[in-house]
Amino acid sequence: MPVSVLLVDDEPLVRAGLRVLLEAQPDIDVVGEAADGASVVPLVRRLRPDVVAMDVRMPLLDGIDATRAVLRAFPEDPPKILVITTFENDEYVYEALRAGADGFLLKRARPAEIVNAVRLIAAGDSLLFPAALRSLAAEYGNAQARKGLERAGLTDRESEVLRLMARGLTNAEIAARLVVSPETVKSHVSGVLAKLGARDRTQAVIAAYESGFVAPN
């Protein structure tokens, strides 16, 4: 089945460009559009998209609050949320990731990067956490985050997998690096998420940086 995508951006030109690009892919289907965050929950309820590609700065309801609203409305089976931004060091982006978004995309990204981002998010992989966001994560760090990761009791291999996740590696790339099977990596990732109480890979990576377990550089 194609990956179904809901586009949410207050700029019609951006939505049109993304629609043309994504619908040219045989494995991606744009199922709807919205011009503000307030429309997201009703559209997700009606269309049930796999991915919501959403601008982080919008009128009525921004991408942060819209992300929270989607996760509250669909706690068991939420769509993947890909926030779209102009600047990678935008604190709105980081707040959206902390709120539960699965990744972010720069509006100036190349077409192939945009398509790849949608596919990665839909598959449950994380996107690369750039230096700007790593620095923001370190600034948000606190003693509570450090204690939380210490209490998680990660094994040595789970710790190694988390560090590689924080570098933006996919399961396949981690498997190649550690010379193990992708299924083994998937099992370790699941263990990391369970022990950290993280909803997904992005939340685990945020915990890694905020706790100081992984350094921004």
PDB file of N, CA and C in Angstrom, residues 4-8 29-34 39-41 43-44 47 49-54:
ATOM      1  N   SER A   4       0.290   7.098   2.757  1.00  0.00           N
ATOM      2  CA  SER A   4      -0.663   8.199   2.612  1.00  0.00           C
ATOM      3  C   SER A   4      -0.193   9.400   3.426  1.00  0.00           C
ATOM      4  N   VAL A   5      -0.265  10.588   2.815  1.00  0.00           N
ATOM      5  CA  VAL A   5       0.283  11.800   3.416  1.00  0.00           C
ATOM      6  C   VAL A   5      -0.754  12.911   3.450  1.00  0.00           C
ATOM      7  N   LEU A   6      -0.837  13.590   4.587  1.00  0.00           N
ATOM      8  CA  LEU A   6      -1.653  14.796   4.731  1.00  0.00           C
ATOM      9  C   LEU A   6      -0.715  15.992   4.788  1.00  0.00           C
ATOM     10  N   LEU A   7      -0.913  16.981   3.915  1.00  0.00           N
ATOM     11  CA  LEU A   7      -0.068  18.174   3.865  1.00  0.00           C
ATOM     12  C   LEU A   7      -0.736  19.309   4.638  1.00  0.00           C
ATOM     13  N   VAL A   8       0.018  19.933   5.557  1.00  0.00           N
ATOM     14  CA  VAL A   8      -0.528  21.032   6.363  1.00  0.00           C
ATOM     15  C   VAL A   8       0.452  22.195   6.326  1.00  0.00           C
ATOM     16  N   ASP A  29       1.030   8.635  -1.614  1.00  0.00           N
ATOM     17  CA  ASP A  29      -0.259   9.173  -2.046  1.00  0.00           C
ATOM     18  C   ASP A  29      -0.658  10.330  -1.128  1.00  0.00           C
ATOM     19  N   VAL A  30      -0.818  11.524  -1.678  1.00  0.00           N
ATOM     20  CA  VAL A  30      -1.279  12.681  -0.896  1.00  0.00           C
ATOM     21  C   VAL A  30      -2.795  12.607  -0.814  1.00  0.00           C
ATOM     22  N   VAL A  31      -3.304  12.441   0.424  1.00  0.00           N
ATOM     23  CA  VAL A  31      -4.739  12.208   0.591  1.00  0.00           C
ATOM     24  C   VAL A  31      -5.518  13.459   0.999  1.00  0.00           C
ATOM     25  N   GLY A  32      -4.796  14.538   1.341  1.00  0.00           N
ATOM     26  CA  GLY A  32      -5.506  15.748   1.733  1.00  0.00           C
ATOM     27  C   GLY A  32      -4.573  16.886   2.050  1.00  0.00           C
ATOM     28  N   GLU A  33      -5.157  18.090   2.215  1.00  0.00           N
ATOM     29  CA  GLU A  33      -4.389  19.293   2.527  1.00  0.00           C
ATOM     30  C   GLU A  33      -5.143  20.122   3.565  1.00  0.00           C
ATOM     31  N   ALA A  34      -4.382  20.928   4.317  1.00  0.00           N
ATOM     32  CA  ALA A  34      -4.976  21.878   5.258  1.00  0.00           C
ATOM     33  C   ALA A  34      -4.082  23.102   5.318  1.00  0.00           C
ATOM     34  N   SER A  39      -7.136  22.406  11.681  1.00  0.00           N
ATOM     35  CA  SER A  39      -7.869  21.460  10.829  1.00  0.00           C
ATOM     36  C   SER A  39      -7.299  20.051  10.873  1.00  0.00           C
ATOM     37  N   VAL A  40      -6.169  19.870  11.555  1.00  0.00           N
ATOM     38  CA  VAL A  40      -5.447  18.605  11.454  1.00  0.00           C
ATOM     39  C   VAL A  40      -6.216  17.441  12.061  1.00  0.00           C
ATOM     40  N   VAL A  41      -6.660  17.573  13.306  1.00  0.00           N
ATOM     41  CA  VAL A  41      -7.313  16.437  13.970  1.00  0.00           C
ATOM     42  C   VAL A  41      -8.539  15.946  13.202  1.00  0.00           C
ATOM     43  N   LEU A  43      -9.175  16.155  10.042  1.00  0.00           N
ATOM     44  CA  LEU A  43      -8.744  15.529   8.795  1.00  0.00           C
ATOM     45  C   LEU A  43      -8.072  14.182   9.052  1.00  0.00           C
ATOM     46  N   VAL A  44      -7.287  14.097  10.119  1.00  0.00           N
ATOM     47  CA  VAL A  44      -6.658  12.816  10.457  1.00  0.00           C
ATOM     48  C   VAL A  44      -7.737  11.787  10.788  1.00  0.00           C
ATOM     49  N   LEU A  47      -9.331  10.944   7.249  1.00  0.00           N
ATOM     50  CA  LEU A  47      -8.480  10.407   6.182  1.00  0.00           C
ATOM     51  C   LEU A  47      -7.520   9.312   6.652  1.00  0.00           C
ATOM     52  N   PRO A  49      -4.249   9.327   7.590  1.00  0.00           N
ATOM     53  CA  PRO A  49      -2.976   9.295   6.859  1.00  0.00           C
ATOM     54  C   PRO A  49      -1.891   8.582   7.651  1.00  0.00           C
ATOM     55  N   ASP A  50      -0.921   8.046   6.946  1.00  0.00           N
ATOM     56  CA  ASP A  50       0.243   7.448   7.603  1.00  0.00           C
ATOM     57  C   ASP A  50       1.177   8.528   8.127  1.00  0.00           C
ATOM     58  N   VAL A  51       1.283   9.631   7.364  1.00  0.00           N
ATOM     59  CA  VAL A  51       2.214  10.720   7.701  1.00  0.00           C
ATOM     60  C   VAL A  51       1.494  12.055   7.580  1.00  0.00           C
ATOM     61  N   VAL A  52       1.703  12.928   8.572  1.00  0.00           N
ATOM     62  CA  VAL A  52       1.251  14.314   8.482  1.00  0.00           C
ATOM     63  C   VAL A  52       2.500  15.178   8.309  1.00  0.00           C
ATOM     64  N   ALA A  53       2.634  15.808   7.144  1.00  0.00           N
ATOM     65  CA  ALA A  53       3.742  16.722   6.872  1.00  0.00           C
ATOM     66  C   ALA A  53       3.237  18.122   7.168  1.00  0.00           C
ATOM     67  N   MET A  54       3.752  18.743   8.245  1.00  0.00           N
ATOM     68  CA  MET A  54       3.104  19.926   8.792  1.00  0.00           C
ATOM     69  C   MET A  54       4.089  21.055   9.082  1.00  0.00           C
TER      70      MET A  54
END
